[in-house]
Short mmCIF file of C-alpha atoms in Angstrom, two decimals:
data_model
loop_
_atom_site.label_atom_id
_atom_site.label_comp_id
_atom_site.label_asym_id
_atom_site.label_seq_id
_atom_site.Cartn_x
_atom_site.Cartn_y
_atom_site.Cartn_z
CA ASP A 1 3.80 0.92 -18.06
CA VAL A 2 5.36 -0.27 -14.81
CA LYS A 3 4.67 -3.83 -13.74
CA VAL A 4 5.04 -5.71 -10.48
CA THR A 5 4.25 -9.40 -10.76
CA GLN A 6 3.56 -11.73 -7.88
CA SER A 7 3.97 -15.37 -8.72
CA SER A 8 0.69 -16.65 -7.26
CA ARG A 9 -2.73 -15.04 -6.79
CA TYR A 10 -3.90 -17.78 -4.41
CA LEU A 11 -1.88 -20.18 -2.32
CA VAL A 12 -2.85 -22.82 0.24
CA LYS A 13 -0.21 -24.29 2.52
CA ARG A 14 -0.08 -26.33 5.69
CA THR A 15 1.10 -25.34 9.15
CA GLY A 16 4.84 -25.78 9.52
CA GLU A 17 5.64 -25.61 5.82
CA LYS A 18 8.28 -23.25 4.47
CA VAL A 19 6.53 -20.90 2.06
CA PHE A 20 8.07 -18.73 -0.65
CA LEU A 21 6.26 -15.74 -2.15
CA GLU A 22 7.94 -14.30 -5.22
CA CYS A 23 7.78 -10.79 -6.60
CA VAL A 24 9.36 -9.43 -9.78
CA GLN A 25 9.40 -5.82 -11.00
CA ASP A 26 10.35 -4.50 -14.41
CA MET A 27 10.88 -0.88 -13.39
CA ASP A 28 14.56 -1.08 -12.48
CA HIS A 29 13.55 0.32 -9.08
CA GLU A 30 15.96 -0.10 -6.21
CA ASN A 31 13.34 -0.14 -3.49
CA MET A 32 10.98 -3.05 -2.91
CA PHE A 33 8.52 -3.81 -0.12
CA TRP A 34 6.46 -6.63 1.31
CA TYR A 35 3.19 -5.85 3.13
CA ARG A 36 0.45 -7.91 4.58
CA GLN A 37 -3.12 -6.67 4.48
CA ASP A 38 -5.75 -7.72 6.99
CA PRO A 39 -9.31 -6.39 7.36
CA GLY A 40 -9.45 -3.25 9.48
CA LEU A 41 -5.66 -3.06 9.83
CA GLY A 42 -4.67 -1.64 6.47
CA LEU A 43 -1.23 -2.46 5.11
CA ARG A 44 1.53 -3.40 7.52
CA LEU A 45 5.13 -3.41 6.39
CA ILE A 46 6.95 -6.71 6.86
CA TYR A 47 10.33 -6.04 5.21
CA PHE A 48 11.79 -3.73 2.63
CA SER A 49 14.94 -3.61 0.56
CA TYR A 50 16.68 -0.61 -0.96
CA ASP A 51 19.37 -2.50 -2.85
CA VAL A 52 20.45 -5.96 -3.88
CA LYS A 53 21.31 -8.08 -0.84
CA MET A 54 20.12 -5.29 1.49
CA LYS A 55 17.09 -5.69 3.71
CA GLU A 56 15.46 -3.81 6.55
CA LYS A 57 12.83 -4.95 9.01
CA GLY A 58 9.45 -3.32 8.87
CA ASP A 59 6.81 -3.25 11.57
CA ILE A 60 6.00 -6.96 11.71
CA PRO A 61 9.04 -9.02 10.62
CA GLU A 62 8.59 -11.87 13.10
CA GLY A 63 8.13 -15.22 11.38
CA TYR A 64 9.29 -13.87 8.02
CA SER A 65 12.53 -13.44 6.13
CA VAL A 66 13.36 -12.02 2.71
CA SER A 67 15.83 -12.50 -0.09
CA ARG A 68 17.02 -9.99 -2.70
CA GLU A 69 19.65 -11.64 -4.87
CA LYS A 70 18.78 -9.67 -8.01
CA LYS A 71 17.47 -6.14 -8.36
CA GLU A 72 14.23 -7.18 -10.00
CA ARG A 73 13.26 -9.96 -7.58
CA PHE A 74 12.26 -9.74 -3.92
CA SER A 75 11.15 -12.92 -2.17
CA LEU A 76 9.24 -13.26 1.08
CA ILE A 77 9.81 -16.45 3.08
CA LEU A 78 7.62 -17.84 5.82
CA GLU A 79 10.09 -20.01 7.69
CA SER A 80 7.46 -22.20 9.36
CA ALA A 81 3.96 -21.18 8.35
CA SER A 82 1.35 -20.69 11.04
CA THR A 83 -2.39 -20.09 10.79
CA ASN A 84 -2.01 -16.46 11.93
CA GLN A 85 -0.04 -15.80 8.76
CA THR A 86 -3.16 -16.36 6.68
CA SER A 87 -3.49 -13.03 4.91
CA MET A 88 -3.23 -11.04 1.69
CA TYR A 89 0.42 -10.31 0.86
CA LEU A 90 1.29 -7.35 -1.34
CA CYS A 91 4.62 -6.57 -2.97
CA ALA A 92 5.51 -3.07 -4.14
CA GLY A 93 8.37 -1.22 -5.81
CA CYS A 94 9.34 2.41 -5.57
CA ARG A 95 11.93 4.58 -7.28
CA ASP A 96 12.72 7.08 -4.54
CA ARG A 97 14.19 5.84 -1.31
CA GLY A 98 13.28 8.99 0.55
CA GLY A 99 9.58 8.87 -0.18
CA GLY A 100 7.73 11.30 -2.38
CA GLN A 101 7.24 8.82 -5.17
CA PRO A 102 4.36 6.42 -5.68
CA GLN A 103 4.69 2.76 -4.86
CA HIS A 104 3.70 0.34 -7.60
CA PHE A 105 1.92 -2.75 -6.34
CA GLY A 106 1.43 -6.26 -7.57
CA ASP A 107 -2.02 -7.84 -7.48
CA GLY A 108 -1.31 -9.65 -4.25
CA THR A 109 -1.12 -13.25 -3.08
CA ARG A 110 -3.96 -14.48 -0.92
CA LEU A 111 -2.31 -17.05 1.31
CA SER A 112 -4.21 -19.54 3.44
CA ILE A 113 -2.43 -21.61 6.04
CA LEU A 114 -4.37 -24.70 7.12
CA SER B 1 -1.51 3.01 16.23
CA GLN B 2 -1.58 3.88 12.56
CA GLN B 3 -0.26 7.14 11.20
CA GLY B 4 -3.09 7.62 8.73
CA GLU B 5 -6.68 6.91 9.65
CA GLU B 6 -9.49 7.27 7.13
CA ASP B 7 -13.01 8.36 7.85
CA PRO B 8 -15.60 7.06 7.22
CA GLN B 9 -14.75 3.38 7.21
CA ALA B 10 -17.45 2.79 4.61
CA LEU B 11 -19.48 5.03 2.32
CA SER B 12 -22.41 4.21 0.04
CA ILE B 13 -23.66 6.76 -2.51
CA GLN B 14 -25.64 6.97 -5.74
CA GLU B 15 -23.97 7.32 -9.09
CA GLY B 16 -23.50 10.98 -9.95
CA GLU B 17 -23.08 12.10 -6.33
CA ASN B 18 -19.82 13.33 -4.88
CA ALA B 19 -17.83 11.20 -2.45
CA THR B 20 -15.64 12.69 0.26
CA MET B 21 -13.16 10.69 2.30
CA ASN B 22 -11.00 12.05 5.07
CA CYS B 23 -7.62 11.10 6.45
CA SER B 24 -6.03 12.16 9.72
CA TYR B 25 -2.44 11.59 10.73
CA LYS B 26 -0.33 12.12 13.81
CA THR B 27 3.20 13.26 12.97
CA SER B 28 4.67 15.82 10.59
CA ILE B 29 4.86 14.61 7.03
CA ASN B 30 6.80 15.24 3.83
CA ASN B 31 3.88 14.30 1.62
CA LEU B 32 0.60 12.41 1.57
CA GLN B 33 -0.64 10.04 -1.10
CA TRP B 34 -3.98 8.50 -1.94
CA TYR B 35 -4.33 5.01 -3.38
CA ARG B 36 -7.23 2.99 -4.67
CA GLN B 37 -7.73 -0.76 -4.41
CA ASN B 38 -10.29 -2.70 -6.38
CA SER B 39 -11.52 -5.88 -4.75
CA GLY B 40 -8.87 -8.59 -4.77
CA ARG B 41 -6.29 -6.45 -6.52
CA GLY B 42 -3.22 -4.41 -5.58
CA LEU B 43 -3.19 -0.72 -4.76
CA VAL B 44 -3.03 1.87 -7.51
CA HIS B 45 -1.56 5.31 -6.89
CA LEU B 46 -4.01 8.17 -7.46
CA ILE B 47 -2.40 11.40 -6.37
CA LEU B 48 0.40 12.81 -4.22
CA ILE B 49 0.27 16.12 -2.37
CA ARG B 50 3.35 17.63 -0.76
CA SER B 51 3.40 19.24 2.66
CA ASN B 52 3.74 22.73 1.17
CA GLU B 53 0.68 22.28 -1.07
CA ARG B 54 -2.91 22.85 0.01
CA GLU B 55 -4.92 21.49 -2.89
CA LYS B 56 -4.38 19.33 -5.93
CA HIS B 57 -6.61 18.16 -8.78
CA SER B 58 -6.47 15.21 -11.11
CA GLY B 59 -9.48 14.67 -13.35
CA ARG B 60 -12.48 14.08 -11.07
CA LEU B 61 -10.25 13.89 -8.01
CA ARG B 62 -9.59 16.78 -5.67
CA VAL B 63 -7.26 16.42 -2.70
CA THR B 64 -6.79 18.95 0.07
CA LEU B 65 -4.20 19.01 2.79
CA ASP B 66 -4.35 20.93 6.07
CA THR B 67 -1.07 20.44 7.89
CA SER B 68 -2.24 22.51 10.87
CA LYS B 69 -5.03 19.99 11.46
CA LYS B 70 -2.97 17.05 10.23
CA SER B 71 -5.72 16.03 7.87
CA SER B 72 -6.44 15.48 4.20
CA SER B 73 -9.55 14.87 2.17
CA LEU B 74 -10.18 13.13 -1.13
CA LEU B 75 -13.18 14.28 -3.14
CA ILE B 76 -14.43 12.26 -6.09
CA THR B 77 -16.91 14.27 -8.13
CA ALA B 78 -19.71 12.84 -10.26
CA SER B 79 -19.03 9.33 -9.03
CA ARG B 80 -19.48 6.27 -11.22
CA ALA B 81 -20.16 2.64 -10.39
CA ALA B 82 -16.59 1.93 -11.51
CA ASP B 83 -15.32 4.09 -8.63
CA THR B 84 -16.44 1.37 -6.22
CA ALA B 85 -13.24 0.42 -4.39
CA SER B 86 -11.30 0.96 -1.18
CA TYR B 87 -9.33 4.17 -0.85
CA PHE B 88 -6.23 4.53 1.30
CA CYS B 89 -4.18 7.48 2.42
CA ALA B 90 -0.46 7.00 2.94
CA THR B 91 1.98 9.32 4.65
CA ASP B 92 5.75 9.70 4.41
CA ALA B 93 6.98 10.87 7.78
CA ARG B 94 9.18 13.93 7.96
CA THR B 95 11.77 12.25 10.21
CA GLY B 96 13.40 8.94 9.31
CA GLY B 97 11.22 9.31 6.31
CA PHE B 98 11.88 6.20 4.29
CA LYS B 99 8.81 4.35 5.49
CA THR B 100 5.39 5.02 4.04
CA ILE B 101 2.51 4.31 6.42
CA PHE B 102 -0.91 3.34 5.13
CA GLY B 103 -4.25 3.82 6.82
CA ALA B 104 -6.97 1.16 7.08
CA GLY B 105 -8.94 2.60 4.17
CA THR B 106 -12.44 3.75 3.28
CA ARG B 107 -14.67 1.34 1.36
CA LEU B 108 -16.69 3.24 -1.22
CA PHE B 109 -19.73 1.69 -2.88
CA VAL B 110 -21.33 3.58 -5.76
CA LYS B 111 -24.78 2.36 -6.68
CA ALA B 112 -25.78 2.49 -10.32
#
């Protein structure tokens, strides 16, 4: 069975801190995604990557960066955390770059910025 | 605004009843997917329907797609308390189609 693992289920950080959210997949999928989920807004795409060291901006990349040094790992970085980045963050992997295949999600990291 | 928008936002039914959720979208699509999310967990893929298909079944799930109306519906028959979750539609756009766009979801509550 496919598995996407996010390193933390809950995380509390302070304003201004640099925050790292880690995601690992065991599916050998090339495509990985970071979303944030807020009530009433659904999932919004922050960044995605379709290969090692490749990254593309999603709809809301401001304040975030990503790192993909290995195929199985995709990290989301909050350069200087702010309270409006308090949210649920979801990582996903997908086999087909062109769509038409399901995305496999981790259980999410609920991040609070104080 | 979002590509996929679910209706209703919330739905409460009794166990054994059928639940119907609708999704509308704006642009032409390659396919449409439905996902489920239990409280505090990630999304789980339920079913995918391609733009040239009109109906698809998987167990107690039935999905329809009407591309002329740019809408889809998810029917869960004989619902169970364990079906309580949020349900999301997601569309892959026909042009520049790498990005999948998710709606805001329908929260379903099934009372035992």
